[in-house]
């Protein structure tokens, strides 16, 4: 058996591998899931998208054209995102 | 003038309702779908929890009906229409192809249940592998002595086939499978002491007088081995069967070579129970069992006045309770028979 | 060890269902019948692995035990449990979600790191997850170059994926946060057991482990569902 | 012991719903392209021979199932990747035919999920719109096994090389029948449609105990926990060798093919277990019966069972 699974180590049981209580760990994981699965478009997410869009646009004319066609749709989303960013804090209002 | 009563179904509940009414000097019409009385008890080798032989007991019950002058038994017949109200029903019965009209004061429904055919349970290989049988087939094997050939072999009993399963079966618990599987294991041990009996269960639900003791006896006195875990798979391995399950008290998977696998198939409502309900104008639940007027206080009254329920057409029941319900339904119906 | 049930999270399971958008649900229906474990190929080779217990812990809120377990990472993703489950629980999806949860707490990165190359080098660069390059020298010896076989069969030496397609999946990767996610995996430094000396090993037991490396805290996982039996093979 | 004639689990209603199209979008699989090119060439030829024109798109990428379920990619990336691939077929107005259980389940499962969840669909479409694409959710996804079963009459008419005297064992793989139990054409525990196809082609079926077991890849276990993966494959392959001793094992999934084929070599080197079992994909089986030349079958990409390949193929008149 591998050393790290031997009695001495297992005795320092899984309880000590965590910093908080079960409830706290649960909250942490839930927050992480929320971020991972969120479908909203907050400003931060929009900013993260920018490099990807630049990279895509740099590939050639055809790609730029695709993006340009999409631009009119993007403006209202940008506005929404900025509005959300101003009214930060209340997640329920943002419809998460 | 007193009115006739109609009893639908000649199983153990219907027989008792009819006899009870006849003993009170009422005329009874007993409608039976098949050519003989007795219903599902005909396929039974023994009863629990006393292990009495079932057939002599049933014969005694049958003779009470057959010898009774007040009871008119209609074999191979079905109710085709019902009209009128409580105390004054007009009924049409199809008897061997001829339509007979009758006037009755009260109707007792005792249509019983059906053993589910576990064809959808392909993981258990029923009707795909040899030596995988349902409990009903197993009882017949006991009666005609076929189980004698399983000496020195492993016989596996599988609980909850079709019960407590919302995907391929029914959500309800069939109530009696726990005890009758113990009965099957006991019968095996009595007939063939050299065979090993293994019972795979989820929970043991021995809800009846003497049932818990019956199962403990099977474990303690006869050495039937109980393993907690629903069987996952039965596959064929050369000439025998390989049963795969989890021993969920220990938490490890187990494999077992078996020569016979007995599936405790669920009790389901009769296939045509909803059609009959429509003819009678009474309510059923989602599965097709008949609904009582009030589940606790009015267990034998149906949703329509003058129509009474008895036996396993209301829910999975044991013999004892079916008999009690048949008698209760008879006494309640007396008030409509003048 | 005595476990304290009031340390479990009562709200976790209720709250995570809406977050998962209905993708995984129904664990509360579990009957604890064990049909899943009985047919499980992973349970057949790993004695302590048990899907039934993992579901049980999840519903009851003992997520600490689930997330820190080695067993969570032993699932074969074969869906046999889903096929046979009497209440239709799609267990592999739960494992998928729980592994993500475990990663958020710093478990299992060593497994995921080994797989990262398939996403970064193959999927995002060529558009195909399995690359034509063979990593196993024995296979090359036996079979030769796959491009030759393709040519002999009358196909182009390499399956072509258009530049546009690759640009598009790269953009999807950036937009959906996959690129960031992979950067995180790439940034994890793992403890190399092969370089371990008896001295370090001594430290390893006495010193606070797991330690924080790079951006992500990495932890060793535990056999939380019973130390495997069967000798050295099962370590 | 099998009473196959007595009760078949094939779901006729699902089979009846499969259309016989003139053209179909052939969804290329990563393992088929880069490890077993025979699957790719056979699929193209077999579909052509059966009167269905395969449409191949260079814009199609990998389904992304592996990176998602290996937890390498954020799960949010998988939906748009699936939607993008399906939208390619929608642009052509075609249904999709996948040769791999994984591709089939992944496209089907996630496609269904998006169809039933407008919020997700909208968000995914926003991403796709940036690239000038749109996911509508109109194309159906079929497995090649189901397609071949649907076309069994045409196969029967076109058999050029009857597989007489050959014994076939089957391995259906987990993700078609088990994982996709609501969309698959056959029962998860006692499937029989490959056996039926084998009979049509004139071959003989043999059975073994572990026929319903997983191949042992365990998705990522073969990389992360190789010994356990080998344990399981060894159990399965030994059961095949000892009980059935077939000329070919037919699989539905290229990933299973890769595992069962390559682990024979690994088992030989690591554990000194000698197995000589040819593993072939269902399209290669169809290719054999429909008389494709040996180059198109490309059995030389397979590692295990080369001696048996030679023997079996010589039996039906292929100089291998």
Coordinates of C-alpha atoms in Angstrom, one line a residue, chain D residues 6 10 60 125 283 303:
Chain D
X6 CA -38.7 -16.1 -27.4
X10 CA -35.8 -4.5 -29.9
X60 CA -16.9 19.3 -38.0
X125 CA -27.0 30.7 -29.7
X283 CA -19.2 -1.0 -40.0
X303 CA -3.0 -4.6 -32.9

